[in-house]
PDB file of C-alpha atoms in Angstrom:
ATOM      1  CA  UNK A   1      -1.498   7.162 -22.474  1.00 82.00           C
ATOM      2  CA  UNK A   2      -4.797   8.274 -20.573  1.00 94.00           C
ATOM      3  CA  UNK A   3      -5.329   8.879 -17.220  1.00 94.00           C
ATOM      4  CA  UNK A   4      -7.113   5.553 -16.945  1.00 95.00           C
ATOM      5  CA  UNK A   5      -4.605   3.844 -18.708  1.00 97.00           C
ATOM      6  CA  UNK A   6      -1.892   4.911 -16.608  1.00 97.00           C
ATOM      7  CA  UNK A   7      -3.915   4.641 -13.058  1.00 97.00           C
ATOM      8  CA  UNK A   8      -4.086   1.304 -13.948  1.00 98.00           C
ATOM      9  CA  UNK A   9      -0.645   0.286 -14.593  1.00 98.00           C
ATOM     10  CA  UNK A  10       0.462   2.289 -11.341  1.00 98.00           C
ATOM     11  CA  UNK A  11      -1.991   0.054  -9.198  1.00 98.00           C
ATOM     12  CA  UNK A  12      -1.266  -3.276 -10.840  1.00 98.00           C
ATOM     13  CA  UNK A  13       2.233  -2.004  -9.898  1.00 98.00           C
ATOM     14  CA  UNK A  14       1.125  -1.407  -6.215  1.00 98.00           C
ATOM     15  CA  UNK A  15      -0.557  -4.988  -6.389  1.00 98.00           C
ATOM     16  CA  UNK A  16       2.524  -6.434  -6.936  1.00 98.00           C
ATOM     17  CA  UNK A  17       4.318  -4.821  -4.375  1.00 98.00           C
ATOM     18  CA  UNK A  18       1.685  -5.413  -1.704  1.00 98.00           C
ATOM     19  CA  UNK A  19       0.934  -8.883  -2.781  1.00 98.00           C
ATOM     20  CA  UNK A  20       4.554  -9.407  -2.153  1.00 98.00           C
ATOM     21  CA  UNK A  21       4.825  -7.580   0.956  1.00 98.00           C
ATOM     22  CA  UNK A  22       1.849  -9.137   2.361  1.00 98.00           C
ATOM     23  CA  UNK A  23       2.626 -12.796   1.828  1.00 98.00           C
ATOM     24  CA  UNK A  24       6.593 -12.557   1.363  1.00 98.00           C
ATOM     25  CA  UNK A  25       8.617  -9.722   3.301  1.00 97.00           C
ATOM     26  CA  UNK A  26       6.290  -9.210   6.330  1.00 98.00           C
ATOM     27  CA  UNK A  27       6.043 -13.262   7.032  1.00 98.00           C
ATOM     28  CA  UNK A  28       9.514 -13.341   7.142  1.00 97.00           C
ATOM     29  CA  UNK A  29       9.882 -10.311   9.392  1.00 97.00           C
ATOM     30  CA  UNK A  30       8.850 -13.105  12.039  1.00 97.00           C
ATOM     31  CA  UNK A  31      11.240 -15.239  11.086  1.00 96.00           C
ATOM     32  CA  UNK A  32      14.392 -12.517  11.706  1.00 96.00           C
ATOM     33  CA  UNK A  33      15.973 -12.865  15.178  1.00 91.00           C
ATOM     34  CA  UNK A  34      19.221 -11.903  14.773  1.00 93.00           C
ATOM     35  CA  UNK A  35      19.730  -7.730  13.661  1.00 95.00           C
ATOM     36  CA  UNK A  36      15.948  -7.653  13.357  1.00 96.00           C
ATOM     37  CA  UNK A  37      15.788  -3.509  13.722  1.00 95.00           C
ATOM     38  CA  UNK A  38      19.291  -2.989  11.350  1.00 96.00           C
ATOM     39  CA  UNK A  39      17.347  -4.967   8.698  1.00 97.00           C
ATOM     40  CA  UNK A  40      13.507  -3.683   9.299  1.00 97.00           C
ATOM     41  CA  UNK A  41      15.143  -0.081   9.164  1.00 96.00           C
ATOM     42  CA  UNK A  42      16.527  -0.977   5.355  1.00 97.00           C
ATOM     43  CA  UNK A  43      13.843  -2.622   4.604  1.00 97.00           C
ATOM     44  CA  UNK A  44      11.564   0.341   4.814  1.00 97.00           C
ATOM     45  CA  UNK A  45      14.124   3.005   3.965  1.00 97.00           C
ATOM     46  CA  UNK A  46      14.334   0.871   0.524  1.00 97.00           C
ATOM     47  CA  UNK A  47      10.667   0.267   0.531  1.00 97.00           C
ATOM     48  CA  UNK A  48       9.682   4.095   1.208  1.00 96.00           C
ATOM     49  CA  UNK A  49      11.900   5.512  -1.859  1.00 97.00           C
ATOM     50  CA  UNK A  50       9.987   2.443  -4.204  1.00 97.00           C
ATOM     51  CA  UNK A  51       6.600   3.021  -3.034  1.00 97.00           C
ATOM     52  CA  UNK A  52       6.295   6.667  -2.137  1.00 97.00           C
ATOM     53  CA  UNK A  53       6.227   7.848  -5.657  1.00 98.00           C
ATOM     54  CA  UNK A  54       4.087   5.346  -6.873  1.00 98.00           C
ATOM     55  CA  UNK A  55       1.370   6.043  -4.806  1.00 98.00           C
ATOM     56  CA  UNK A  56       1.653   9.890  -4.957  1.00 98.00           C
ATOM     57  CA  UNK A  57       1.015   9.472  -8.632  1.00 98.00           C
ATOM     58  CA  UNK A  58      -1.839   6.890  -8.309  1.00 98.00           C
ATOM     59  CA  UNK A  59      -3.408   9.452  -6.020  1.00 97.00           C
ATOM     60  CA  UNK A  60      -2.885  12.464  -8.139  1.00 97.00           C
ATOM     61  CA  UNK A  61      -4.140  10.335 -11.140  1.00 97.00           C
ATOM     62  CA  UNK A  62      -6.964   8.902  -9.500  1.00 97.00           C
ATOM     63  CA  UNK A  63      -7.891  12.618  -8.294  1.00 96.00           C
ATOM     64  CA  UNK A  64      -7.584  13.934 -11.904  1.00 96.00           C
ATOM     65  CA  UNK A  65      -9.993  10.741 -13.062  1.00 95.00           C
ATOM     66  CA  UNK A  66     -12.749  11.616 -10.249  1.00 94.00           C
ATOM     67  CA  UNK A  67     -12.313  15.806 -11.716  1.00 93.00           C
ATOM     68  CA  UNK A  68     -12.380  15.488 -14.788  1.00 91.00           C
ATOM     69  CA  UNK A  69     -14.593  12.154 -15.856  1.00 89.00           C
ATOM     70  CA  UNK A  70     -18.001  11.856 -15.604  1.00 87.00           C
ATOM     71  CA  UNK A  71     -18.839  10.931 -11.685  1.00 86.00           C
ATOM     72  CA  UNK A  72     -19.816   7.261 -11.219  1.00 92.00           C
ATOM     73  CA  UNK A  73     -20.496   4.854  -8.282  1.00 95.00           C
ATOM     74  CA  UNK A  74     -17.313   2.857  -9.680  1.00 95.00           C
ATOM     75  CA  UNK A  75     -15.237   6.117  -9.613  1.00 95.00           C
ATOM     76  CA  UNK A  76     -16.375   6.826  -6.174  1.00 96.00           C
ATOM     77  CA  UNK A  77     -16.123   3.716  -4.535  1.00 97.00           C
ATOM     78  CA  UNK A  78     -12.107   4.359  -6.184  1.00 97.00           C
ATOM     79  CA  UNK A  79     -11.306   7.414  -4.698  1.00 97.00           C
ATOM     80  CA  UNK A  80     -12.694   5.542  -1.310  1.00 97.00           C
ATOM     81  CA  UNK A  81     -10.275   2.859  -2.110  1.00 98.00           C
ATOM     82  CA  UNK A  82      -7.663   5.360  -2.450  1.00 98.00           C
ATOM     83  CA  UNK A  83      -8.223   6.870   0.814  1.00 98.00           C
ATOM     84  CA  UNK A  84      -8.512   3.893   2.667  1.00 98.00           C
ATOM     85  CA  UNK A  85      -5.065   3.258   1.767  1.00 98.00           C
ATOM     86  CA  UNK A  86      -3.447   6.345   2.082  1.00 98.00           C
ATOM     87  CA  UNK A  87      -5.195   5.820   5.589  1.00 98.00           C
ATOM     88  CA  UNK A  88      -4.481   2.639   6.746  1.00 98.00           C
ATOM     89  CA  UNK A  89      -0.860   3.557   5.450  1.00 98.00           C
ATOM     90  CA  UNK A  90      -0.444   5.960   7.434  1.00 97.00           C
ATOM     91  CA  UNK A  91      -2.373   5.854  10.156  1.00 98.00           C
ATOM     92  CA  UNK A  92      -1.865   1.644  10.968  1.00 98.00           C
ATOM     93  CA  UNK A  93       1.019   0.353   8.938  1.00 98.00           C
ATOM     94  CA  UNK A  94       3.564   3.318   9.556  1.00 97.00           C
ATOM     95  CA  UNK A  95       2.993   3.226  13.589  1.00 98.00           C
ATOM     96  CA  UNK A  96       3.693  -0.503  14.009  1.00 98.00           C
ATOM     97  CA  UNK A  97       6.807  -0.207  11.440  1.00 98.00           C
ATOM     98  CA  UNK A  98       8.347   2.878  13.461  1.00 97.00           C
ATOM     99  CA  UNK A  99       7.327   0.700  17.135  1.00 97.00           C
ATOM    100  CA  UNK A 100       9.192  -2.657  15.376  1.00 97.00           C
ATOM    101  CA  UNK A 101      12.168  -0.160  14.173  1.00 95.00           C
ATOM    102  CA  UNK A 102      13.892  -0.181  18.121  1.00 94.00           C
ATOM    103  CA  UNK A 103      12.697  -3.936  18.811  1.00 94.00           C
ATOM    104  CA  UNK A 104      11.192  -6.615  17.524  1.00 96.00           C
ATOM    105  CA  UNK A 105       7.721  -7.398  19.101  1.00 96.00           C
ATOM    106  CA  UNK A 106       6.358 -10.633  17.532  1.00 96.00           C
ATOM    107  CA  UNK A 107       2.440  -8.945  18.622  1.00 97.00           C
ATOM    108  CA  UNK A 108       3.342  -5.935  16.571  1.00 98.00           C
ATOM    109  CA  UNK A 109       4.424  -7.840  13.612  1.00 98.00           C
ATOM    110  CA  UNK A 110       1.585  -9.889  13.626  1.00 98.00           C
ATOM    111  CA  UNK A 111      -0.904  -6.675  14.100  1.00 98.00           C
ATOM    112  CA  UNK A 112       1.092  -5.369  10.771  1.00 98.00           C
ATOM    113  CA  UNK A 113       0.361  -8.291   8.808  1.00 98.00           C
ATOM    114  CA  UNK A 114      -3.462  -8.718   9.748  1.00 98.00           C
ATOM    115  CA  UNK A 115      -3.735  -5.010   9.652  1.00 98.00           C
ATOM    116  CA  UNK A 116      -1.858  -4.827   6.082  1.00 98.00           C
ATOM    117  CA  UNK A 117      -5.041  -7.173   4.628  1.00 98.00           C
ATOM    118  CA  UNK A 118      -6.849  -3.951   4.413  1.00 98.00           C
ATOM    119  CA  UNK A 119      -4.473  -2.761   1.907  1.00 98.00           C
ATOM    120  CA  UNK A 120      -3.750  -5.702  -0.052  1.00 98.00           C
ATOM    121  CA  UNK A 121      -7.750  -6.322  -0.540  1.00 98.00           C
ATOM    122  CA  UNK A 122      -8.043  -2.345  -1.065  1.00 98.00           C
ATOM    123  CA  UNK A 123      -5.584  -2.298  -4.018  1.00 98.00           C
ATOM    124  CA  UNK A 124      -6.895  -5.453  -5.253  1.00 98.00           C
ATOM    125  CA  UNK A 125     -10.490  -4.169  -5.523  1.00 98.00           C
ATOM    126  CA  UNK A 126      -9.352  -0.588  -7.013  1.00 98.00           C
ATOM    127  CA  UNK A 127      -7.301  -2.428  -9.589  1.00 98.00           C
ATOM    128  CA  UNK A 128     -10.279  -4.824 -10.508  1.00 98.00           C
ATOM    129  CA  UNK A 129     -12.966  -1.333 -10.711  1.00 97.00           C
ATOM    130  CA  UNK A 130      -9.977   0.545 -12.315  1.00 97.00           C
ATOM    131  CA  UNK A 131      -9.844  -1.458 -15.270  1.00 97.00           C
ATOM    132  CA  UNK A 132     -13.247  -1.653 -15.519  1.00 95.00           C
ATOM    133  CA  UNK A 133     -12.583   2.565 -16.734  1.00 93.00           C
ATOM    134  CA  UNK A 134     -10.563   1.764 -19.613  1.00 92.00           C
ATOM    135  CA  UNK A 135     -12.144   2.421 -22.360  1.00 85.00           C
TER     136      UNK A 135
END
């Protein structure tokens, strides 16, 4: 399988996952009253060991595409993508998860979910310009 190829199925994996997080799991965080913070910190423990991998090996993969293949605006405008991401990831999503880990604060978990659309459209885009790379 090619790089391509394989960055491809990783972020149509990543799709899934945040298409499910976004309109699934993180609506029905505001639904959870009762052992909100035992179930958020599972949640996330579970979701961290799923996810974590994936994305290190889209990045690496999508870093190996933009060295070695011929540099395009499409190949750019992916490794933005990518970084955007990694970003928001860490830099939005992570914060609000660790503040809603002690107690549930229906602002916060409202921030993550309008604050995760930057991911969900993100991954959605890369996919779309990432298959546009296969050969």
């Amino acid at each position: 399988m090619d790089l391509t190829t394989l960055n491809v199925l990783l972020n149509s994996i990543l799709v899934g996952i945040i298409l499910i997080t976004q309109f699934v799991n993180y609506p029905l965080f505001k639904k959870i009253d009762q052992n909100f913070e035992t179930i958020h910190k599972e949640y996330t423990k579970k979701m961290g060991y799923l996810v974590a991998p994936i994305m290190i090996l889209e990045a690496v993969t999508v870093f190996l595409i933009y060295i070695y293949f011929p540099r395009s605006n499409t190949l750019t405008l992916i490794l933005c993508l990518t970084i955007i991401i990694w970003a928001s990831t860490f830099f939005i999503q992570v914060p609000i998860h660790k503040k809603i880990s002690f107690k549930k604060d229906s602002k916060k978990v409202n921030k993550l979910i309008t604050t995760n659309y930057i991911r969900t459209i993100s991954w959605c885009s890369k996919l779309y310009l990432s298959m546009l790379l296969v050969p």
